[in-house]
Amino acid sequence: MNPSPSTMGDIKLTYRFILLGIFSFMIFNLLFFQGTYHLAQGIYRVNDIWVLVHTFILGFLMMVVMGVMYQLIPVALLVSIYSNRLSKIQFWTYAVGVIGLLVGLWTVNTTWMAFFGTLTFTGVLLFVLNMLLSVKKLIQWNAMALIIVTAIFYLFNTVLFGLLLVLNYRFAWFPNIHDQLLYTHILFGIVGWLSSIIIGFSYKMAPMFSLAHGYSEKFSKWIYSGIQLGIILLVVGIFSHIPFFNWIGALFIVIGFVLFSYQMSEIMKHKMKSTLDIGFQVAVYAVYGSLFIIGLAIILYMFLGMSILLPFAYFFIMGWIGFSILGYLYKIVPFLYWTDKYSDKVGKEPVPMLKDLVSEKKGKIAFSLLFIGLIGNGLGIGLHFISFIWLSNTIYTLGAVYYGYLILRVFKA
Ligand code: HEM
């Protein structure tokens, strides 16, 4: 089940995705300082926050996820990538598209937004095609394959709705449903695509990194169905303006998350590894953290209403999704690099151990700084406390730079 260089996709391309992703993560941290003024005021539908959100999501998270998926799909689903050439074309189309889109969003140049939005959409479309043509070769479907394909379906729809938004700014084709398109875009992107892809790959990575065996997966159907039904009902609520659908939709999504946390604890109960590596520990805590964030958001919403939306959106995206990806990446990069560079040499010459490639102790420092910064930023946004956000984001940025340095150092080994 472990990857070998022969079953891996184009590893150099994956490195390129990861490096550009890490670079975007650094840029994101700088942009965050610029965005503090609006964030502290609870304003998010403005150009600097659009850029901030998409630098993190399109520039960092998606770069990393797409790059890693070219390696994980062959390992997790035992199918080869349909075309490595298509992956390369996809990388450049997407990278140029995202850079141009960010410039367009920043300058609110609707022609640039429409043009580079289309290019970004095309880049994602090529990725979706490459993935679907790879998965087509799958002989036996399982829960993980179903979740991954569904997540890819939402990815397509997220960028489609994103494209509709920028075209709407340029041509005003659907002025009456712009807000509905935006809410659906966010829902598909954050829950349908990013949350689902993390959940899907966790089915493979969590037991692999904890050496767990003999655990039950009896709730996998319910996790999947809860989240799917929740998304559908929320879309009905968004377009019909009937709050009942929003409430019941949110409830189903919460049920999906509760069951997924249970699934994770079930895997942890059956783990053979006594100490988990820091990256994977962070990814596990992010799952329980997501439940905490959702629970607290519901309680505070009852007392404070919509004013809690922005800090909790921040916690959800940066805490649950961000920390899951940062955590898994800390584990995956050395794993891929070691497999690529040393797996063929084992037994023939001295090779470093996987654990020599990245430091656990230093990783703990980086993640602690990131965590302190995360909590501070969320509180600062919620309490409208601008200088506090400056301070906490300085801590977050220090953590991010240290994290980036530790990841880059793997490639020196
Ligand atoms: C082709 C790619 C994309 C384009 C062209 C695009 C475009 C846009 C635009 C124009 C807005 C602002 C709309 C408004 O306020 O009226 C927006 C907001 C947003 N998008 Fe995207 N998007 C894309 C991809 C994504 C993806 C993949 C995700 C998540 C996985 C995402 C998440 C968000 C979020 C969370 C917001 C709300 C941010 C805010 O209002 O400040 N976007 N998008």
Tab-separated table of C-alpha atoms and ligand atoms in Angstrom, residues 43-54 57-58 61-62 94 98 101 105 113-114 116-122 124 154-155 158-167 169 178-179 181-182 185-191 193-194 310 313 317 321, ligand 1:
chain	number	residue	atom	x	y	z
A	43	ILE	CA	-16.319	43.786	7.066
A	44	TYR	CA	-15.435	41.004	4.648
A	45	ARG	CA	-17.037	41.726	1.298
A	46	VAL	CA	-14.299	44.080	0.160
A	47	ASN	CA	-11.394	43.657	-2.226
A	48	ASP	CA	-8.576	43.236	0.308
A	49	ILE	CA	-10.472	40.465	2.121
A	50	TRP	CA	-11.360	38.770	-1.191
A	51	VAL	CA	-7.643	38.702	-1.956
A	52	LEU	CA	-6.763	37.511	1.537
A	53	VAL	CA	-9.267	34.639	1.436
A	54	HIS	CA	-8.308	33.522	-2.071
A	57	ILE	CA	-7.520	29.084	-0.305
A	58	LEU	CA	-6.489	29.127	-3.980
A	61	LEU	CA	-4.619	25.214	0.434
A	62	MET	CA	-5.570	24.242	-3.102
A	94	TYR	CA	-3.954	27.338	-12.627
A	98	VAL	CA	-4.732	32.499	-9.679
A	101	LEU	CA	-7.271	36.657	-10.466
A	105	LEU	CA	-9.654	41.141	-7.189
A	113	MET	CA	-11.401	39.248	-12.699
A	114	ALA	CA	-13.447	37.752	-15.562
A	116	PHE	CA	-8.232	35.293	-14.995
A	117	GLY	CA	-11.271	33.846	-13.215
A	118	THR	CA	-11.926	31.922	-16.443
A	119	LEU	CA	-8.278	30.828	-16.574
A	120	THR	CA	-8.367	29.662	-12.928
A	121	PHE	CA	-11.600	27.818	-13.677
A	122	THR	CA	-9.908	26.165	-16.694
A	124	VAL	CA	-9.270	23.502	-12.013
A	154	TYR	CA	-17.991	20.230	-5.373
A	155	LEU	CA	-14.618	21.622	-6.355
A	158	THR	CA	-17.195	25.982	-6.348
A	159	VAL	CA	-15.052	27.380	-9.128
A	160	LEU	CA	-18.060	27.446	-11.463
A	161	PHE	CA	-19.954	29.607	-8.954
A	162	GLY	CA	-16.777	31.675	-8.415
A	163	LEU	CA	-16.656	32.192	-12.178
A	164	LEU	CA	-20.324	33.223	-12.211
A	165	LEU	CA	-19.551	35.773	-9.467
A	166	VAL	CA	-16.716	37.426	-11.389
A	167	LEU	CA	-18.699	37.338	-14.654
A	169	TYR	CA	-19.288	41.741	-11.637
A	178	HIS	CA	-25.542	37.453	-6.638
A	179	ASP	CA	-25.710	36.915	-2.866
A	181	LEU	CA	-24.366	32.561	-5.698
A	182	LEU	CA	-21.832	33.799	-3.147
A	185	HIS	CA	-19.894	29.287	-3.583
A	186	ILE	CA	-18.687	29.462	0.030
A	187	LEU	CA	-20.716	26.427	1.143
A	188	PHE	CA	-19.516	24.254	-1.752
A	189	GLY	CA	-15.919	25.416	-1.299
A	190	ILE	CA	-15.595	25.113	2.460
A	191	VAL	CA	-17.820	22.150	3.244
A	193	TRP	CA	-14.802	20.475	-1.317
A	194	LEU	CA	-12.198	21.217	1.370
A	310	LEU	CA	-16.802	36.370	10.882
A	313	ALA	CA	-15.717	31.597	9.700
A	317	ILE	CA	-11.299	27.950	7.678
A	321	ILE	CA	-9.205	23.264	7.387
B	1	HEM	C1	-12.255	30.261	-10.197
B	1	HEM	C2	-12.046	30.380	-8.875
B	1	HEM	C3	-12.737	31.379	-7.996
B	1	HEM	C4	-13.252	32.604	-8.308
B	1	HEM	C5	-13.252	33.289	-9.665
B	1	HEM	C6	-13.821	33.160	-7.096
B	1	HEM	C7	-14.455	34.378	-6.993
B	1	HEM	C8	-14.972	34.938	-5.843
B	1	HEM	C9	-15.536	36.273	-5.724
B	1	HEM	C10	-15.683	37.258	-6.872
B	1	HEM	C11	-15.914	36.458	-4.431
B	1	HEM	C12	-16.541	37.725	-3.812
B	1	HEM	C13	-18.003	37.807	-4.132
B	1	HEM	C14	-18.727	38.920	-3.444
B	1	HEM	O1	-18.436	39.270	-2.283
B	1	HEM	O2	-19.618	39.461	-4.077
B	1	HEM	C15	-15.591	35.240	-3.717
B	1	HEM	C16	-15.793	35.056	-2.375
B	1	HEM	C17	-15.389	33.935	-1.698
B	1	HEM	N1	-14.821	32.785	-2.231
B	1	HEM	FE1	-14.217	32.545	-4.141
B	1	HEM	N2	-13.638	32.255	-6.075
B	1	HEM	C18	-12.984	31.163	-6.590
B	1	HEM	C19	-12.619	30.021	-5.899
B	1	HEM	C20	-12.906	29.784	-4.574
B	1	HEM	C21	-12.672	28.552	-3.886
B	1	HEM	C22	-12.101	27.288	-4.531
B	1	HEM	C23	-13.089	28.731	-2.595
B	1	HEM	C24	-13.089	27.758	-1.444
B	1	HEM	C25	-12.669	26.534	-1.500
B	1	HEM	C26	-13.580	30.080	-2.486
B	1	HEM	C27	-14.071	30.649	-1.306
B	1	HEM	C28	-14.590	31.920	-1.203
B	1	HEM	C29	-14.994	32.521	0.049
B	1	HEM	C30	-14.886	31.878	1.440
B	1	HEM	C31	-15.494	33.804	-0.261
B	1	HEM	C32	-16.011	34.849	0.730
B	1	HEM	C33	-14.915	35.879	0.937
B	1	HEM	C34	-15.393	37.276	1.065
B	1	HEM	O3	-16.549	37.593	0.768
B	1	HEM	O4	-14.548	38.137	1.433
B	1	HEM	N3	-13.458	30.698	-3.693
B	1	HEM	N4	-15.021	34.329	-4.602
